[in-house]
Each structure stands twice: as structure tokens, then as C-alpha cells.
Amino acid sequence: MDSFFLMGARPLVTESPSMKLHQLLDWAAIAGQLKGLYQREASGAGGPEPYSPLGMFKLMLLGQWHGLSDAQLEQALRVRLDFMVFTGFEPSAGELPDASTICRFRNRQVKARLEQKLLSLINGQLEQRGLKVQGARGAIIDATIIPSAARPRQHVDMQGDHPHVVDSADTQARWVKKGKHAFYGYRGHTAVDSEDGYVEHVQVHPANEAEISKLPEIVQALAPGVEAVLADKGYASKANRNWLTERGIGDLIQHKGAAGRPVHPLLKSFNRKIGAIRFKVEQAFGTMKRRFHLARARYFGTAKVQAQMYWAALGMNLLKAHNKLKRMEAAGVGAP
């Protein structure tokens, strides 16, 4: 139950973007997925009561939504009423979470591998509200380069019996050449639904790992009901086409030619039609990079960069749902 402070503050921020975002979700269901993040929950030991996992999750969501660093998020929570009402934290309750507390909570989530569960849960809630199409659909798959947060400086590590060359402080990032440019970092794979363009799955690998081998893994991670897979030539292989056919999934992967064997004109026409649908995944990448700061990794290591990509995907999905709800309200159509 809200305190007198929060009850008094709530009417002042009802129309704020943060509170509009708050109305989209069933927070009790999300809280059920956040159990067990603190060691104190398992041990039953005494000591100070940890910060509410749901409040911390909401705080991180605000940080993603507004593009704030942990330090900026700490400061915003101290001065913004809408942040306090959204998260349930307030100055009168004692010390507010600081930047290091936010960082530790993020690391707990990464260790617990909760990101895909939370993304699927929230997508399900958006479906129930009529903001996302339910049921069978096509999945559009693509990948993007996420440059590392570290500079790729080489040095020789003399620890141990066998010295070895280390490329960077971010030891899991790798080099890849794309076009005329070389990048040091990761390759982020995304699957969006072909109806609305909501992100349904992401996964991150070192940049030198080829796209072509990741398709079965991505499709298997999606919820049942995928009727067809749309993808560019980077995923085109006989093995991938056979894998889809064996499972009764439509093969809408673009075709590529080879030396001395150009693509047939009919297949070129097919490629153009697939390309006209694939814009939804390019839109998703654009929004995640521009609006939710995925243009560069913020952290070191595959697991943390993958968590960053999930947060960007979650932010994009909520932004899409928020905008769709506003259009429905303007048209006088209420979401279920």
C-alpha cells in the first residue's frame, strides 16, 4: 500500500509519460518472476531488508526508458516525483538505492537469466491488452553489430606459465569485417513478429560468429506458433532450409547467387518481396540503437551485452505499445 507521501504525489504525476507507461503492465505478475534474487531470501538470515526487487526492476526500466546511466538514475530518483511514484521509493522511507546498488541488482538479473522470461511475460500482457497480435505468425530474423565498450588494445598477458595476447579489457568481444569497415564487439540477433514488429527474442554472440549457424537456435527459442521465417541472405544455406522444411515452417529466406551462378530473375523478385517485409526488423534495430542506446555496448562480456539488448528490446516494445494505445484512445477505441 502506498504511503501518505506517495498517495499525495500520485495525482500530481498522473499524466506524466512514466505513469502512462506504468499503466501498461500487470506488475504483480512481474514481481512473481523476481523472487530469489537476494541471498537473504534463500538463507532466511537477518540483517537489513533488501530493496524491493519490483521497485528495483521498475527503476532500471525508467533508466532504460530515459537513457540514464546508473549515476544519473540515482540522482533522478532523488528529485523526480514521477520516478518515486512509479517505483514506490521515497526519501521518507530511508536511504534510496544508489548507483552501485542498481549495478549489483542488474548483475543479479544477468546471473539469474531472467531477461527472456520477463520479455515473454510482458509480450504476453501486451497481447492480452490487444496491443500485440496473438497466435500464429511469421518471425523476421536479423543481426546487427554492437561495438564493444572497450578499446581493442592488444597486450601480452604474462600471468600463468604461458603468456598470451589479449586484445582488450573486453576479452569476449571479437573482430569482424562488414563491408569496408572492421568492428570489435558483438553480433546481436533479433527475432521480431511479422505482424507488429515487436521483439520476441534476442541473443548475443562474439561478432566473429557467423549469422548462418544461429537460425535453428533462434527459432527454437521462440514460442510455438511460428508459421514462417523471414531472413536475409546471411542466413541462406541448404542446412537451414532443410531444417525449416522438416519442421513445417515456411522458408522465406532470401536467395543468394554464387560465382558464375547469378540469382534467377524469379528469385530476385522473391527477394524484393521479402525485403519489403523485413523493414520491421530494421526499424527495431534503429529504435533500439537511437532511442535505447544500443549503438554501443555499455558493459563487458557476452552475458551483460545480451542483457543490455534485452532491456533495449523491452523498451522498444513498450514504446510501440504506448504509441499504439495512444492512437487507439485518440480514435475512441479502448484496448481490452
Short mmCIF file of C-alpha atoms in Angstrom, two decimals, residues 47-233:
data_model
loop_
_atom_site.label_atom_id
_atom_site.label_comp_id
_atom_site.label_asym_id
_atom_site.label_seq_id
_atom_site.Cartn_x
_atom_site.Cartn_y
_atom_site.Cartn_z
CA GLY A 47 20.17 -8.01 8.50
CA PRO A 48 18.75 -5.01 6.68
CA GLU A 49 15.73 -5.58 4.48
CA PRO A 50 16.84 -5.54 0.81
CA TYR A 51 15.30 -3.13 -1.64
CA SER A 52 12.09 -4.34 -3.28
CA PRO A 53 13.01 -6.39 -6.38
CA LEU A 54 9.97 -4.98 -8.19
CA GLY A 55 10.93 -1.42 -7.24
CA MET A 56 14.47 -2.04 -8.50
CA PHE A 57 13.14 -3.55 -11.73
CA LYS A 58 10.92 -0.50 -12.26
CA LEU A 59 13.87 1.78 -11.55
CA MET A 60 16.01 0.03 -14.17
CA LEU A 61 13.14 0.25 -16.64
CA LEU A 62 12.98 4.02 -16.10
CA GLY A 63 16.71 4.23 -16.64
CA GLN A 64 16.34 2.41 -19.95
CA TRP A 65 13.29 4.45 -20.97
CA HIS A 66 15.03 7.77 -20.33
CA GLY A 67 18.54 6.73 -21.39
CA LEU A 68 20.08 7.35 -17.95
CA SER A 69 23.30 5.95 -16.55
CA ASP A 70 23.18 4.41 -13.08
CA ALA A 71 24.54 7.61 -11.54
CA GLN A 72 22.01 9.75 -13.43
CA LEU A 73 19.23 7.36 -12.42
CA GLU A 74 20.23 7.67 -8.76
CA GLN A 75 20.04 11.45 -9.00
CA ALA A 76 16.73 11.45 -10.89
CA LEU A 77 15.12 9.26 -8.23
CA ARG A 78 16.05 11.84 -5.58
CA VAL A 79 14.39 14.77 -7.34
CA ARG A 80 11.58 13.49 -9.58
CA LEU A 81 8.15 12.78 -8.11
CA ASP A 82 7.09 10.62 -11.08
CA PHE A 83 10.12 8.35 -10.53
CA MET A 84 9.25 7.97 -6.85
CA VAL A 85 5.60 7.17 -7.55
CA PHE A 86 6.49 4.77 -10.38
CA THR A 87 8.99 2.77 -8.31
CA GLY A 88 7.45 3.13 -4.84
CA PHE A 89 10.70 4.51 -3.39
CA GLU A 90 10.54 7.70 -1.35
CA PRO A 91 13.00 9.75 0.74
CA SER A 92 11.00 9.41 3.96
CA ALA A 93 11.42 5.62 3.88
CA GLY A 94 15.18 5.90 4.39
CA GLU A 95 18.14 5.68 2.07
CA LEU A 96 17.31 5.48 -1.64
CA PRO A 97 19.15 2.99 -3.88
CA ASP A 98 22.40 4.39 -5.21
CA ALA A 99 24.25 3.70 -8.46
CA SER A 100 26.23 0.76 -7.05
CA THR A 101 23.04 -0.85 -5.73
CA ILE A 102 21.42 -0.51 -9.16
CA CYS A 103 24.50 -2.07 -10.78
CA ARG A 104 24.51 -5.01 -8.35
CA PHE A 105 20.82 -5.64 -8.97
CA ARG A 106 21.44 -5.69 -12.72
CA ASN A 107 24.20 -8.25 -12.21
CA ARG A 108 21.84 -10.42 -10.15
CA GLN A 109 19.35 -10.38 -13.01
CA VAL A 110 22.06 -11.30 -15.52
CA LYS A 111 23.18 -14.20 -13.32
CA ALA A 112 19.58 -15.42 -12.91
CA ARG A 113 19.00 -15.24 -16.71
CA LEU A 114 15.60 -13.58 -16.26
CA GLU A 115 15.60 -11.36 -19.33
CA GLN A 116 13.89 -13.71 -21.81
CA LYS A 117 11.29 -14.76 -19.21
CA LEU A 118 10.43 -11.14 -18.50
CA LEU A 119 10.34 -10.20 -22.19
CA SER A 120 7.99 -13.12 -22.95
CA LEU A 121 5.80 -12.31 -19.93
CA ILE A 122 5.45 -8.66 -20.88
CA ASN A 123 4.78 -9.52 -24.53
CA GLY A 124 2.02 -11.82 -23.31
CA GLN A 125 0.49 -8.99 -21.30
CA LEU A 126 0.56 -6.73 -24.36
CA GLU A 127 -1.25 -9.46 -26.32
CA GLN A 128 -3.94 -9.68 -23.64
CA ARG A 129 -4.46 -5.93 -23.86
CA GLY A 130 -4.93 -6.13 -27.62
CA LEU A 131 -1.72 -4.20 -28.29
CA LYS A 132 0.09 -7.13 -29.89
CA VAL A 133 -1.29 -9.77 -32.27
CA GLN A 134 -1.81 -13.18 -30.68
CA GLY A 135 -1.41 -16.61 -32.25
CA ALA A 136 0.49 -17.95 -35.25
CA ARG A 137 2.76 -15.55 -37.07
CA GLY A 138 5.90 -15.11 -39.08
CA ALA A 139 9.24 -14.36 -37.44
CA ILE A 140 11.67 -11.91 -39.03
CA ILE A 141 15.27 -12.68 -38.05
CA ASP A 142 18.34 -10.50 -38.48
CA ALA A 143 21.55 -9.47 -36.73
CA THR A 144 23.38 -6.22 -36.03
CA ILE A 145 26.86 -5.33 -34.87
CA ILE A 146 27.20 -3.93 -31.33
CA PRO A 147 30.67 -2.38 -30.87
CA SER A 148 32.41 -3.20 -27.60
CA ALA A 149 32.55 -0.75 -24.70
CA ALA A 150 36.32 -1.31 -24.60
CA ARG A 151 39.05 -0.19 -26.96
CA PRO A 152 40.62 -3.13 -28.79
CA ARG A 153 44.15 -2.60 -27.50
CA GLN A 154 46.42 -5.61 -27.74
CA HIS A 155 48.79 -6.53 -24.95
CA VAL A 156 50.62 -9.62 -23.73
CA ASP A 157 49.24 -11.21 -20.59
CA MET A 158 52.18 -12.63 -18.61
CA GLN A 159 50.07 -14.33 -15.93
CA GLY A 160 50.48 -18.09 -15.68
CA ASP A 161 53.02 -20.34 -17.38
CA HIS A 162 52.08 -19.44 -20.96
CA PRO A 163 51.95 -15.76 -21.95
CA HIS A 164 49.19 -14.96 -24.41
CA VAL A 165 47.97 -11.97 -26.37
CA VAL A 166 44.86 -10.26 -25.02
CA ASP A 167 43.02 -7.97 -27.42
CA SER A 168 41.16 -5.84 -24.92
CA ALA A 169 39.73 -5.49 -21.43
CA ASP A 170 36.60 -6.94 -23.04
CA THR A 171 38.04 -10.38 -23.64
CA GLN A 172 34.87 -11.92 -25.10
CA ALA A 173 34.46 -9.37 -27.91
CA ARG A 174 35.87 -10.24 -31.34
CA TRP A 175 36.76 -8.57 -34.63
CA VAL A 176 34.53 -8.81 -37.70
CA LYS A 177 34.70 -7.08 -41.07
CA LYS A 178 31.47 -5.76 -42.52
CA GLY A 179 31.76 -4.14 -45.91
CA LYS A 180 34.84 -1.94 -45.86
CA HIS A 181 34.83 -1.48 -42.08
CA ALA A 182 36.12 -3.62 -39.22
CA PHE A 183 34.34 -3.74 -35.86
CA TYR A 184 35.39 -5.06 -32.47
CA GLY A 185 32.43 -6.26 -30.42
CA TYR A 186 29.38 -8.49 -30.65
CA ARG A 187 26.68 -9.59 -33.04
CA GLY A 188 23.17 -9.19 -31.66
CA HIS A 189 20.50 -11.43 -33.22
CA THR A 190 16.84 -10.46 -33.03
CA ALA A 191 13.53 -12.08 -33.95
CA VAL A 192 10.52 -9.78 -34.38
CA ASP A 193 6.96 -10.80 -35.21
CA SER A 194 5.91 -10.08 -38.79
CA GLU A 195 2.58 -8.51 -37.77
CA ASP A 196 3.52 -5.73 -35.36
CA GLY A 197 7.33 -5.79 -35.28
CA TYR A 198 7.58 -6.50 -31.55
CA VAL A 199 10.87 -8.09 -30.48
CA GLU A 200 10.27 -11.64 -29.25
CA HIS A 201 13.81 -12.91 -28.76
CA VAL A 202 17.38 -11.65 -28.72
CA GLN A 203 20.72 -13.34 -28.30
CA VAL A 204 24.26 -12.02 -28.44
CA HIS A 205 27.46 -13.72 -29.59
CA PRO A 206 31.01 -12.53 -30.33
CA ALA A 207 30.99 -10.64 -33.62
CA ASN A 208 33.09 -13.21 -35.48
CA GLU A 209 30.46 -15.95 -35.09
CA ALA A 210 28.56 -16.22 -38.37
CA GLU A 211 24.85 -15.47 -38.64
CA ILE A 212 24.19 -18.54 -40.75
CA SER A 213 24.69 -21.02 -37.91
CA LYS A 214 22.34 -19.28 -35.45
CA LEU A 215 18.97 -19.66 -37.21
CA PRO A 216 17.87 -23.02 -35.66
CA GLU A 217 18.81 -21.83 -32.18
CA ILE A 218 16.81 -18.62 -32.57
CA VAL A 219 13.71 -20.32 -33.99
CA GLN A 220 13.74 -22.96 -31.24
CA ALA A 221 13.83 -20.20 -28.62
CA LEU A 222 10.62 -18.63 -29.96
CA ALA A 223 7.23 -19.61 -28.60
CA PRO A 224 5.32 -22.29 -30.59
CA GLY A 225 3.22 -20.96 -33.42
CA VAL A 226 5.84 -19.60 -35.83
CA GLU A 227 4.48 -20.30 -39.32
CA ALA A 228 7.33 -18.88 -41.39
CA VAL A 229 10.82 -17.43 -41.01
CA LEU A 230 11.85 -14.35 -42.99
CA ALA A 231 15.57 -13.59 -43.18
CA ASP A 232 18.19 -12.05 -45.41
CA LYS A 233 20.91 -13.81 -47.39
#
